[in-house]
Short mmCIF file of C-alpha atoms and ligand atoms in Angstrom, two decimals:
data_model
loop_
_atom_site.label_atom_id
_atom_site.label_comp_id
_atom_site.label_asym_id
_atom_site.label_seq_id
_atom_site.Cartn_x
_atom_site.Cartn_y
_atom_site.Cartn_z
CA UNK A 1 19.28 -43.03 -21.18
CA UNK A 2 21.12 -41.64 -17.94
CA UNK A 3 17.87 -41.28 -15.44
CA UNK A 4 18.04 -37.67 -14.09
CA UNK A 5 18.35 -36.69 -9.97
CA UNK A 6 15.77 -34.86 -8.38
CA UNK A 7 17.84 -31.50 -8.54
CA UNK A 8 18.32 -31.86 -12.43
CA UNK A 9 14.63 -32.79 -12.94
CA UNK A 10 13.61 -29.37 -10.96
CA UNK A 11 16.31 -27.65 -13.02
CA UNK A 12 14.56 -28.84 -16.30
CA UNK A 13 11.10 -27.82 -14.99
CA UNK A 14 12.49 -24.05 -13.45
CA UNK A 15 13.98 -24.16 -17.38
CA UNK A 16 11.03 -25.08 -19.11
CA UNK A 17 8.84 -22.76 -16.95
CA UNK A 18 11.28 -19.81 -17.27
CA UNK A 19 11.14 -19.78 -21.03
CA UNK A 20 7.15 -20.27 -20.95
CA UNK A 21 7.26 -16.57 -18.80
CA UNK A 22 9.46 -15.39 -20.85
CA UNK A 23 6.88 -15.90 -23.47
CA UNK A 24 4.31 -14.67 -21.33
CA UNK A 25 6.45 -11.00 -21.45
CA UNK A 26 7.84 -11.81 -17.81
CA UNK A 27 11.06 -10.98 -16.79
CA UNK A 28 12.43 -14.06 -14.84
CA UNK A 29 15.36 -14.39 -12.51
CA UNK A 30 18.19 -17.18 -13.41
CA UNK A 31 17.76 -20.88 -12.60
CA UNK A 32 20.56 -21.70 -10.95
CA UNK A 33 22.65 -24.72 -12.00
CA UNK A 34 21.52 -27.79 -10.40
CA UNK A 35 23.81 -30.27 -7.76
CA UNK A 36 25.44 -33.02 -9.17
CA UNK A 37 23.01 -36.09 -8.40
CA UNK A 38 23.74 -37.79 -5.00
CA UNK A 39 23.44 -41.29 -4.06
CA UNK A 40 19.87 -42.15 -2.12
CA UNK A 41 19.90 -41.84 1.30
CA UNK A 42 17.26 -43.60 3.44
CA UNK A 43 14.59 -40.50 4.64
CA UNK A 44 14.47 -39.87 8.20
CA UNK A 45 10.75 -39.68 9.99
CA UNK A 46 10.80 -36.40 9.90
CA UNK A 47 11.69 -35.73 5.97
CA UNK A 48 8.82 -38.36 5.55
CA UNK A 49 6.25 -36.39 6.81
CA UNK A 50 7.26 -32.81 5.77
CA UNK A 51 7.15 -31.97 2.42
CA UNK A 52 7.07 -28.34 2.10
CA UNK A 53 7.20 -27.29 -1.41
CA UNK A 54 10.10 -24.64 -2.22
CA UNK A 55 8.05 -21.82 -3.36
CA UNK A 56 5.97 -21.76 0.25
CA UNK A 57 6.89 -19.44 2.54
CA UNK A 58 7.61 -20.79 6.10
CA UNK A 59 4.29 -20.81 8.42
CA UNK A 60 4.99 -17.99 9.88
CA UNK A 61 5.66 -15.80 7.39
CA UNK A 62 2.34 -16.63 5.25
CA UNK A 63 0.74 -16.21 8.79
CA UNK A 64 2.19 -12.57 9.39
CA UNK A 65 1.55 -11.91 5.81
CA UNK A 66 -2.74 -11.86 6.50
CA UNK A 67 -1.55 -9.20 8.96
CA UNK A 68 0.36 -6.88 6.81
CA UNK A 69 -2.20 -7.33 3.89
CA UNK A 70 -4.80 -6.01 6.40
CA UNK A 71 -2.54 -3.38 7.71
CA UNK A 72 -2.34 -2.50 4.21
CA UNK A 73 -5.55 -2.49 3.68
CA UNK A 74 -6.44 -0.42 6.76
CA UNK A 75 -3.65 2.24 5.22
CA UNK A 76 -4.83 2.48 1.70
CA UNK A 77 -8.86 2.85 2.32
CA UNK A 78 -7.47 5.65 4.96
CA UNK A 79 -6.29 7.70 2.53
CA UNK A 80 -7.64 10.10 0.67
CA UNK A 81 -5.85 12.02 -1.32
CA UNK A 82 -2.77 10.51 -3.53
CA UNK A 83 0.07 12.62 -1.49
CA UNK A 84 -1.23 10.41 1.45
CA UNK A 85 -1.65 7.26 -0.26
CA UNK A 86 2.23 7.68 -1.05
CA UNK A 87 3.57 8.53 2.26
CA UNK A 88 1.33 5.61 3.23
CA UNK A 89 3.48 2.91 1.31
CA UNK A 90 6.45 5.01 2.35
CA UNK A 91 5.93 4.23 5.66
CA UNK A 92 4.97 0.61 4.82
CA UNK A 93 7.03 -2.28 6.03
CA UNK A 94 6.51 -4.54 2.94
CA UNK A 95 8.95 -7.13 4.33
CA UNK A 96 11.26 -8.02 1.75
CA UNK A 97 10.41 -5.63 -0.70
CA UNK A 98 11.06 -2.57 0.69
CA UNK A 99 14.16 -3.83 2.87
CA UNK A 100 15.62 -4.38 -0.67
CA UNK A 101 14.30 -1.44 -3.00
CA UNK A 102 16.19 1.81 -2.59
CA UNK A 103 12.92 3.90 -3.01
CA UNK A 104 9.20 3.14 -3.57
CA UNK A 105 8.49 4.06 -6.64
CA UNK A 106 4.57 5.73 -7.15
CA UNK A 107 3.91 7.55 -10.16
CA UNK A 108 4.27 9.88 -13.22
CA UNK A 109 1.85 11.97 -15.50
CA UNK A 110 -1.27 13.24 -14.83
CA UNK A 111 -3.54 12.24 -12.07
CA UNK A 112 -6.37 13.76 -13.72
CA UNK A 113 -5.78 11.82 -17.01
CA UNK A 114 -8.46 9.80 -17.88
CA UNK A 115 -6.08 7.21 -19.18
CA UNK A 116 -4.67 5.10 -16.29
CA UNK A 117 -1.50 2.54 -17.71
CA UNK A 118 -0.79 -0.18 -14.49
CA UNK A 119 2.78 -1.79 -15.31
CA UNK A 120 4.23 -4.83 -13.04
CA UNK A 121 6.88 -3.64 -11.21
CA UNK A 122 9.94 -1.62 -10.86
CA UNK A 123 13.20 -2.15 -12.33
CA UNK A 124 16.46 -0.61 -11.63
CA UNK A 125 16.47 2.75 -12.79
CA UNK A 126 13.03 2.96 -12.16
CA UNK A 127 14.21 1.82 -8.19
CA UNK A 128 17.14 5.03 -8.19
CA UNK A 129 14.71 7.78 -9.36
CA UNK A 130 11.36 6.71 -7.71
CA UNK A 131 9.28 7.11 -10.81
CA UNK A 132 8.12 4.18 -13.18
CA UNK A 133 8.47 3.59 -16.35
CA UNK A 134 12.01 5.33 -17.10
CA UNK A 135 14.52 2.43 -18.37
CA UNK A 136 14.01 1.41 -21.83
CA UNK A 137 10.82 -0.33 -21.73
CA UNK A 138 9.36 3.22 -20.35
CA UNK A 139 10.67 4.32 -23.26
CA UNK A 140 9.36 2.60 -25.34
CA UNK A 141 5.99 2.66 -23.69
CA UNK A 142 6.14 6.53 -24.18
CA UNK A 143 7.04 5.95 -27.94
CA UNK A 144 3.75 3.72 -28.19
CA UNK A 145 1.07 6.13 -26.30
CA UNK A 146 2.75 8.97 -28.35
CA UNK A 147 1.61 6.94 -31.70
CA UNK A 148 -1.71 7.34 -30.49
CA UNK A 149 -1.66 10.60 -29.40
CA UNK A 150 -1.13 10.15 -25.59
CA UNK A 151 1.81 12.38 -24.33
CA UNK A 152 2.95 12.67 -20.75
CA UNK A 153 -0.44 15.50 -20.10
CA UNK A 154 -3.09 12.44 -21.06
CA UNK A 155 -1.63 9.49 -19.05
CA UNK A 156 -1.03 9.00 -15.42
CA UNK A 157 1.30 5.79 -15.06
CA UNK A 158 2.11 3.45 -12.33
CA UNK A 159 2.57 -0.19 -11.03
CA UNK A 160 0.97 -2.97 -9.24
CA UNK A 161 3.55 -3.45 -7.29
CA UNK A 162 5.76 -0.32 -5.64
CA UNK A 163 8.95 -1.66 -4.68
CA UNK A 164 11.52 -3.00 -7.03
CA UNK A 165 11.84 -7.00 -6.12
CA UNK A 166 14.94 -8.11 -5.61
CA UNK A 167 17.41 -9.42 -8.62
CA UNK A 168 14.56 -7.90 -10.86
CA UNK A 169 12.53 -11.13 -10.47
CA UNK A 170 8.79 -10.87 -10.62
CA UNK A 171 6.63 -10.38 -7.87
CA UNK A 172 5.32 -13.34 -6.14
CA UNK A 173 1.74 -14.45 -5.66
CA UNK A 174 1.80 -13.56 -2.06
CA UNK A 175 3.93 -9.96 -2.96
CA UNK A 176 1.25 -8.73 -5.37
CA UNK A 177 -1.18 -9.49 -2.75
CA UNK A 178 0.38 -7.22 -0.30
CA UNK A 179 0.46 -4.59 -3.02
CA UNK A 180 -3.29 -4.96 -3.53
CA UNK A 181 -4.55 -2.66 -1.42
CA UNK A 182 -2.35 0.31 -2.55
CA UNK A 183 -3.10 -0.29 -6.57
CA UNK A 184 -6.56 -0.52 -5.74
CA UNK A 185 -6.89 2.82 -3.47
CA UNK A 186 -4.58 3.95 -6.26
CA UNK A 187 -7.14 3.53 -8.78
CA UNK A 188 -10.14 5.02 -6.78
CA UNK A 189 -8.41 8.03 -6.13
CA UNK A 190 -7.84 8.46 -9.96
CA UNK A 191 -10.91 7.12 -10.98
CA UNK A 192 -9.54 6.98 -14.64
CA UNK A 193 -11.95 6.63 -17.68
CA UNK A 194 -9.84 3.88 -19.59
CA UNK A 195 -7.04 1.53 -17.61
CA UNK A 196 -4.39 -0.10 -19.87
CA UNK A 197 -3.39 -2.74 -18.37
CA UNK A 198 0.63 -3.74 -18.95
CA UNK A 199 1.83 -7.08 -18.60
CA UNK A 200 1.05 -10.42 -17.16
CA UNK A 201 1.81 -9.75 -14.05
CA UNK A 202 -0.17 -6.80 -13.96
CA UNK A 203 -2.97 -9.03 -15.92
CA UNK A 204 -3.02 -11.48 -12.62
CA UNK A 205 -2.63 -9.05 -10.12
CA UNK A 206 -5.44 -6.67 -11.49
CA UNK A 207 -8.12 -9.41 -12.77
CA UNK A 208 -6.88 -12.78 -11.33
CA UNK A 209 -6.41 -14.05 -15.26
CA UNK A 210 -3.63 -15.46 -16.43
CA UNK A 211 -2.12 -15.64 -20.16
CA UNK A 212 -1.26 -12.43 -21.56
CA UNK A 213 -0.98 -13.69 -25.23
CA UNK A 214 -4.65 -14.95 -25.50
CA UNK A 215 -5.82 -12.03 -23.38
CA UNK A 216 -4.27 -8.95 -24.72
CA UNK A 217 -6.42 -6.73 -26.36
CA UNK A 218 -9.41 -8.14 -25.05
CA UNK A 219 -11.33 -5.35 -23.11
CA UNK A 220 -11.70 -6.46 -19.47
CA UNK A 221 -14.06 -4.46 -16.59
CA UNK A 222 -12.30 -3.67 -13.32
CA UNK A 223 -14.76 -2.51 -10.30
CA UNK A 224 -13.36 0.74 -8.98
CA UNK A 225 -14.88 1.70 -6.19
CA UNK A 226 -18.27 0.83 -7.14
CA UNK A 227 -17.74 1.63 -10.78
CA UNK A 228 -16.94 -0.58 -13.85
CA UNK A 229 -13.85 0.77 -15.65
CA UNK A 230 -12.92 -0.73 -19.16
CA UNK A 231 -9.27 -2.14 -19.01
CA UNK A 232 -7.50 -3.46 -22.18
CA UNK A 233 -4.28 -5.55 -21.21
CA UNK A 234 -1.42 -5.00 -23.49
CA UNK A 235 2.00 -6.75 -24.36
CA UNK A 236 4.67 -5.18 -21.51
CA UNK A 237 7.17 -3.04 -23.89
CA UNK A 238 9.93 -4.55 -22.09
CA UNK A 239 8.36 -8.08 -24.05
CA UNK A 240 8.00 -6.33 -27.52
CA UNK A 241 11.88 -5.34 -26.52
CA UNK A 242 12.91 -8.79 -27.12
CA UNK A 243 9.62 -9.72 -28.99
CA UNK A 244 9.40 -6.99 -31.96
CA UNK A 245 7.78 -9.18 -34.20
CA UNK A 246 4.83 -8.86 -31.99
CA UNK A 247 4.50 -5.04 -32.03
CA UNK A 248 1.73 -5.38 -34.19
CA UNK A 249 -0.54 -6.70 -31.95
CA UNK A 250 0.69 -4.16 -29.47
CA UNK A 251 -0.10 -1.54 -32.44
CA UNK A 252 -3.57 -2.94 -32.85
CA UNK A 253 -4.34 -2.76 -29.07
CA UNK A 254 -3.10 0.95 -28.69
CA UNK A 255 -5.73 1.45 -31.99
CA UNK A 256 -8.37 0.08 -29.77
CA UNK A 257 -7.83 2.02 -26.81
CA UNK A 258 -7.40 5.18 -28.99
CA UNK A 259 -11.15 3.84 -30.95
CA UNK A 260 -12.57 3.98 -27.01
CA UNK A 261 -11.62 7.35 -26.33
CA UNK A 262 -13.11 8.60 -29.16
CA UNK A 263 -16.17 6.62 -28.92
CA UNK A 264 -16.75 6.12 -24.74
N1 URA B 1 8.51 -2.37 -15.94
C1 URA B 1 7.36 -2.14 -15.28
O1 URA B 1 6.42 -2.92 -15.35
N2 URA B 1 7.27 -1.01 -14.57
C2 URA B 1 8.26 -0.12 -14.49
O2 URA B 1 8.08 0.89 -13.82
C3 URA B 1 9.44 -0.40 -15.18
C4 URA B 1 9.55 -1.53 -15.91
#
């Protein structure tokens, strides 16, 4: 068997990882094709001591990050009403994120819903109009609140994240921490009875779990501002887009959360 360079080895892991996301109900960017193997060249003392891994941000830029998550932070818990919390992240430098997105993008329904749906983050259409949930997944999210009786009057939607990432890849670890402090201010100022939580991403970023698929439907309790609020993760729609088979979990989920509303 033809041994493999390191480039094709990383492509087979980025391949093997993207489909496992893809699982997961995570839209993933594509792994680009890997350089033809090279012969070995001796390492210099230098290479030998630095290993950074590729998905670690320079020093500085994990160093200026603690900065802007506490600027964040200062922002968000200084806000207090939801008009301010948006012009807040309007005015936000989020680094790459909002050099790339075209317009934060905040929210839709009704902030005095008690049902509170937290996607991941948005995509392109949702990036041109500002509001969330608008491309086909968002419409097919609509389609599944409506089968429980949840129209635009009983749900107040929005993201963890508030930019649109660019190439519609996910959010990174250190992204969704800079984000933090606006979903969580978000969710104060709502102070929603019931939070449905959509996605993986939105599962990590909201409770620190991972694994959608063993998780969903699963009631979780998120501390909001000193008080518990019941949170059910569910499959993302844009997932059950290229999933469908799995809509009947989804279904069984949306049953629960409609069983909790009727029985608090
Ligand atoms: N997917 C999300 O998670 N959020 C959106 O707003 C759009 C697509």
């Amino acid at each position: 068997m033809q041994s493999l360079s390191p480039q094709q080895n990383l492509k087979a892991a980025l391949q093997a990882s993207q489909t496992w996301w893809q699982d997961m109900g995570i839209e993933t960017p594509p792994v680009p094709p890997a350089a033809p193997a090279k012969a070995k060249r001796p390492q210099t003392a230098s290479q030998k001591t630095s290993k950074p891994s590729p998905s670690t941000p320079p020093a500085p830029q994990r160093a200026g990050l603690v900065e802007q998550i506490a600027k964040a932070e200062a922002l968000a818990s200084a806000a207090p009403t939801l008009e301010a919390l948006k012009l807040a992240i309007e005015g936000f430098d989020a680094g790459i994120l909002s050099d790339h997105a075209q317009k934060i993008v905040f929210a839709r329904g009704n902030p005095q819903a008690e049902i509170m749906a937290i996607g991941e983050a948005p995509g392109r259409q949702e990036d041109e109009t500002g509001t969330p949930f608008v491309g086909p997944a968002g419409q097919l999210l609509d389609k599944m609140f409506a089968a429980i009786n949840l129209d635009a009057d009983s749900l107040y939607i929005t993201n963890v994240c508030n930019w649109r990432p660019p190439n519609n890849r996910n959010p990174s670890e250190d992204e969704l921490a800079l984000c933090k402090p606006f979903i969580t201010r978000h969710m104060e100022l709502v102070a929603p009875k019931i939070i449905v939580i959509v996605g993986g991403v939105s599962l990590q970023a909201l409770t620190g779990k991972t694994g959608i698929m063993k998780t969903r439907g699963q009631w979780q309790e998120l501390e909001v501002g000193g008080t518990k609020i019941p949170a059910i993760p569910l499959y993302h729609p844009a997932f059950l887009l290229r999933r469908p088979e799995l809509k009947k979990y989804a279904w069984r989920d949306l049953l629960a959360v409609r069983e909790r509303i009727e029985n608090p």
